[in-house]
Amino acid sequence: AQKVTQAQTEISVVEKEDVTLDCVYETRDTTYYLFWYKQPPSGELVFLIRRNSFDEQNEISGRYSWNFQKSTSSFNFTITASQVVDSAVYFCALSESGGYNKLIFGAGTRLAVHP
Amino acid sequence: EPEVTQTPSHQVTQMGQEVILRCVPISNHLYFYWYRQILGQKVEFLVSFYNNEISEKSEIFDDQFSVERPDGSNFTLKIRSTKLEDSAMYFCASRDSSNSPLHFGNGTRLTVT
């Protein structure tokens, strides 16, 4: 069975601090996909990144970076020099290959960035 | 950029009433989903739909729920007899292939009184 754990329920930082959001997943599949979504206070779900299980290269996009480690089943998300606009709930999600590939979401981490 | 649209943005209904939540997925997408999020909680899978039929459903998606793609553009979620615990944000999502990212609509907030 697939499962996503985001152990940090809430994180509070001051602007310009770096912050890392943890995500640990469980799956029996060898082929799977990992995602991060952002849910700002307005409520919509915004796609940030997708990673497949064969690509362990870390990715950087501006102030965002992702660290995928299969050995620890983790897919962590770091925001460098956080800004108030980064305040949101961040969800990590897992999709197994084959079938119709529903996304299973973690419980989310609420990030509050204070000026 | 094309987007998934959901209407209405907020629906208030009385317990026991039927509601239909509407979604227009992105036009070239083939896979459609409904998720719900009870306030402050995680996003939960309800149902996936492909090739004009349900491909998978969760335990939440009981006989009170149904989905339909009545024409080439709309994708609806019907709750036959709403309960208080159905109050949640309902998200529609679509994707063009089986492992591409899900594109979510802005959600319909359903309040059952």
Short mmCIF file of C-alpha atoms in Angstrom, two decimals:
data_model
loop_
_atom_site.label_atom_id
_atom_site.label_comp_id
_atom_site.label_asym_id
_atom_site.label_seq_id
_atom_site.Cartn_x
_atom_site.Cartn_y
_atom_site.Cartn_z
CA ALA A 1 0.00 0.00 0.00
CA GLN A 2 1.18 3.50 -0.67
CA LYS A 3 1.56 6.12 2.01
CA VAL A 4 3.00 9.61 2.32
CA THR A 5 4.10 11.05 5.64
CA GLN A 6 4.74 14.71 6.28
CA ALA A 7 5.72 14.75 9.91
CA GLN A 8 5.92 18.53 10.23
CA THR A 9 2.42 19.88 10.67
CA GLU A 10 3.42 23.52 11.00
CA ILE A 11 6.64 25.46 10.49
CA SER A 12 7.13 29.10 11.30
CA VAL A 13 10.11 31.06 9.99
CA VAL A 14 11.18 34.64 9.57
CA GLU A 15 11.60 36.03 6.09
CA LYS A 16 14.92 35.20 4.40
CA GLU A 17 15.41 32.04 6.42
CA ASP A 18 15.86 28.77 4.57
CA VAL A 19 13.30 26.09 5.35
CA THR A 20 13.07 22.39 4.50
CA LEU A 21 9.81 20.49 4.33
CA ASP A 22 10.14 16.76 4.84
CA CYS A 23 8.34 14.03 2.94
CA VAL A 24 8.72 10.29 3.46
CA TYR A 25 6.86 7.83 1.30
CA GLU A 26 6.08 4.12 1.22
CA THR A 27 5.41 2.06 -1.85
CA ARG A 28 6.00 -1.47 -3.08
CA ASP A 29 6.30 -0.37 -6.68
CA THR A 30 9.65 0.14 -8.33
CA THR A 31 8.17 2.72 -10.68
CA TYR A 32 6.38 5.61 -9.07
CA TYR A 33 6.07 9.37 -9.19
CA LEU A 34 6.41 11.98 -6.50
CA PHE A 35 4.84 15.42 -6.51
CA TRP A 36 4.74 18.59 -4.49
CA TYR A 37 1.74 20.90 -4.51
CA LYS A 38 1.27 24.28 -2.87
CA GLN A 39 -2.05 25.40 -1.38
CA PRO A 40 -1.99 29.15 -0.67
CA PRO A 41 -4.59 30.75 1.61
CA SER A 42 -6.87 31.22 -1.39
CA GLY A 43 -7.31 27.45 -1.44
CA GLU A 44 -6.30 26.27 -4.89
CA LEU A 45 -3.78 23.47 -5.42
CA VAL A 46 -0.77 24.55 -7.43
CA PHE A 47 1.54 21.97 -8.96
CA LEU A 48 5.21 22.54 -8.18
CA ILE A 49 7.18 19.49 -9.30
CA ARG A 50 6.99 15.87 -10.43
CA ARG A 51 9.77 13.33 -10.07
CA ASN A 52 9.89 9.75 -11.29
CA SER A 53 11.53 7.01 -9.29
CA PHE A 54 14.35 6.53 -11.77
CA ASP A 55 15.52 10.10 -11.63
CA GLU A 56 17.33 10.82 -8.38
CA GLN A 57 18.91 14.00 -9.57
CA ASN A 58 18.13 16.91 -7.33
CA GLU A 59 16.30 19.79 -8.90
CA ILE A 60 16.51 23.51 -8.40
CA SER A 61 14.00 26.05 -9.61
CA GLY A 62 14.78 29.54 -8.44
CA ARG A 63 14.53 29.56 -4.65
CA TYR A 64 13.00 26.07 -4.60
CA SER A 65 14.99 22.86 -4.55
CA TRP A 66 14.10 19.22 -4.10
CA ASN A 67 16.19 16.39 -2.69
CA PHE A 68 15.06 12.92 -3.72
CA GLN A 69 16.74 10.01 -1.90
CA LYS A 70 15.46 6.53 -2.67
CA SER A 71 17.65 5.01 0.03
CA THR A 72 15.63 6.80 2.70
CA SER A 73 12.37 7.04 0.71
CA SER A 74 12.39 10.77 1.09
CA PHE A 75 11.57 13.67 -1.21
CA ASN A 76 12.32 16.84 0.71
CA PHE A 77 11.60 20.37 -0.41
CA THR A 78 13.75 23.36 0.50
CA ILE A 79 12.85 27.01 0.11
CA THR A 80 15.86 29.28 0.18
CA ALA A 81 15.51 32.86 1.44
CA SER A 82 11.84 32.42 2.25
CA GLN A 83 9.36 35.19 1.53
CA VAL A 84 5.97 36.03 2.99
CA VAL A 85 4.35 34.89 -0.28
CA ASP A 86 5.66 31.39 0.41
CA SER A 87 3.19 31.09 3.28
CA ALA A 88 0.93 28.19 2.34
CA VAL A 89 0.23 24.55 3.01
CA TYR A 90 2.56 22.29 1.05
CA PHE A 91 1.51 18.77 0.12
CA CYS A 92 3.74 15.93 -0.97
CA ALA A 93 2.01 13.23 -3.05
CA LEU A 94 2.79 9.81 -4.50
CA SER A 95 1.45 8.07 -7.57
CA GLU A 96 2.25 4.48 -8.46
CA SER A 97 2.75 3.49 -12.05
CA GLY A 98 0.11 1.59 -13.94
CA GLY A 99 -3.61 1.67 -13.45
CA TYR A 100 -5.15 5.09 -13.27
CA ASN A 101 -2.53 6.51 -11.01
CA LYS A 102 -4.42 8.34 -8.34
CA LEU A 103 -2.32 10.69 -6.24
CA ILE A 104 -2.08 9.91 -2.57
CA PHE A 105 -1.38 13.03 -0.56
CA GLY A 106 0.43 13.53 2.69
CA ALA A 107 -1.23 15.48 5.46
CA GLY A 108 0.51 18.69 4.43
CA THR A 109 2.87 21.10 6.16
CA ARG A 110 1.63 24.58 6.94
CA LEU A 111 4.43 27.09 6.40
CA ALA A 112 4.12 30.55 7.90
CA VAL A 113 6.73 33.08 6.84
CA HIS A 114 6.76 36.20 9.00
CA PRO A 115 8.19 39.56 7.97
CA GLU B 1 -2.73 28.50 -20.07
CA PRO B 2 -5.73 26.14 -20.08
CA GLU B 3 -7.22 25.40 -16.70
CA VAL B 4 -9.75 23.24 -14.94
CA THR B 5 -12.85 25.23 -14.02
CA GLN B 6 -15.31 24.35 -11.28
CA THR B 7 -18.73 25.76 -10.52
CA PRO B 8 -20.09 26.91 -8.21
CA SER B 9 -17.26 28.15 -6.01
CA HIS B 10 -19.46 27.78 -2.95
CA GLN B 11 -22.61 25.72 -2.49
CA VAL B 12 -24.77 25.68 0.60
CA THR B 13 -27.35 22.94 0.91
CA GLN B 14 -29.56 21.36 3.53
CA MET B 15 -28.96 17.88 4.84
CA GLY B 16 -30.70 15.29 2.69
CA GLN B 17 -30.67 17.40 -0.46
CA GLU B 18 -28.99 16.39 -3.69
CA VAL B 19 -26.12 18.46 -5.03
CA ILE B 20 -24.28 18.41 -8.32
CA LEU B 21 -20.80 19.83 -8.51
CA ARG B 22 -19.63 20.75 -11.95
CA CYS B 23 -16.23 20.70 -13.57
CA VAL B 24 -14.86 21.46 -17.00
CA PRO B 25 -11.52 19.65 -17.34
CA ILE B 26 -8.78 20.78 -19.69
CA SER B 27 -9.96 19.95 -23.19
CA ASN B 28 -7.36 17.42 -24.34
CA HIS B 29 -7.17 15.60 -21.02
CA LEU B 30 -8.30 12.01 -20.74
CA TYR B 31 -8.18 11.20 -17.03
CA PHE B 32 -10.51 12.87 -14.56
CA TYR B 33 -10.62 12.84 -10.80
CA TRP B 34 -12.53 14.12 -7.82
CA TYR B 35 -10.83 14.77 -4.51
CA ARG B 36 -12.15 16.29 -1.32
CA GLN B 37 -10.54 18.19 1.51
CA ILE B 38 -12.33 18.56 4.81
CA LEU B 39 -11.36 21.90 6.35
CA GLY B 40 -7.78 21.85 7.59
CA GLN B 41 -7.21 18.23 6.63
CA LYS B 42 -5.51 16.29 3.88
CA VAL B 43 -6.63 16.03 0.28
CA GLU B 44 -8.42 12.70 -0.15
CA PHE B 45 -9.01 10.74 -3.34
CA LEU B 46 -12.63 10.02 -4.19
CA VAL B 47 -12.79 8.66 -7.72
CA SER B 48 -10.99 8.46 -11.03
CA PHE B 49 -12.71 8.32 -14.41
CA TYR B 50 -11.31 7.26 -17.75
CA ASN B 51 -12.83 6.21 -21.05
CA ASN B 52 -16.32 7.05 -19.83
CA GLU B 53 -16.25 4.86 -16.78
CA ILE B 54 -15.05 4.84 -13.21
CA SER B 55 -11.57 3.37 -13.07
CA GLU B 56 -11.08 3.47 -9.32
CA LYS B 57 -12.97 4.73 -6.28
CA SER B 58 -12.15 5.08 -2.62
CA GLU B 59 -14.08 3.87 0.41
CA ILE B 60 -15.46 7.38 0.78
CA PHE B 61 -17.16 7.12 -2.61
CA ASP B 62 -20.19 5.12 -1.52
CA ASP B 63 -23.59 4.72 -3.13
CA GLN B 64 -24.49 8.31 -2.34
CA PHE B 65 -21.89 9.51 -4.83
CA SER B 66 -21.91 9.29 -8.60
CA VAL B 67 -19.96 10.84 -11.44
CA GLU B 68 -20.89 11.54 -14.99
CA ARG B 69 -19.40 12.99 -18.14
CA PRO B 70 -22.64 13.96 -19.85
CA ASP B 71 -21.01 15.57 -22.87
CA GLY B 72 -17.54 16.15 -24.23
CA SER B 73 -16.65 18.86 -21.78
CA ASN B 74 -18.34 18.56 -18.39
CA PHE B 75 -17.52 16.20 -15.55
CA THR B 76 -19.94 16.17 -12.63
CA LEU B 77 -20.02 14.81 -9.10
CA LYS B 78 -23.45 14.15 -7.62
CA ILE B 79 -24.16 13.55 -3.96
CA ARG B 80 -27.65 12.13 -3.69
CA SER B 81 -28.55 12.85 -0.10
CA THR B 82 -26.05 15.09 1.59
CA LYS B 83 -24.91 14.64 5.18
CA LEU B 84 -23.27 17.12 7.49
CA GLU B 85 -19.98 15.27 7.13
CA ASP B 86 -20.01 15.88 3.37
CA SER B 87 -19.11 19.50 4.09
CA ALA B 88 -15.70 19.96 2.47
CA MET B 89 -13.86 21.50 -0.44
CA TYR B 90 -14.27 19.34 -3.53
CA PHE B 91 -11.55 19.48 -6.14
CA CYS B 92 -11.83 18.30 -9.70
CA ALA B 93 -8.60 17.41 -11.50
CA SER B 94 -7.54 16.20 -14.91
CA ARG B 95 -4.41 15.03 -16.67
CA ASP B 96 -3.50 14.21 -20.25
CA SER B 97 -1.60 10.99 -19.60
CA SER B 98 -1.42 8.47 -16.83
CA ASN B 99 1.55 9.94 -14.97
CA SER B 100 1.54 13.58 -15.92
CA PRO B 101 0.81 16.08 -13.14
CA LEU B 102 -2.77 16.52 -12.05
CA HIS B 103 -4.19 19.93 -12.83
CA PHE B 104 -6.67 20.95 -10.18
CA GLY B 105 -9.60 23.32 -10.36
CA ASN B 106 -10.05 25.97 -7.69
CA GLY B 107 -12.54 23.80 -5.84
CA THR B 108 -16.16 23.99 -4.75
CA ARG B 109 -16.73 24.59 -1.08
CA LEU B 110 -19.76 22.55 -0.07
CA THR B 111 -21.49 23.46 3.17
CA VAL B 112 -24.22 21.13 4.40
CA THR B 113 -26.45 22.61 7.11
#
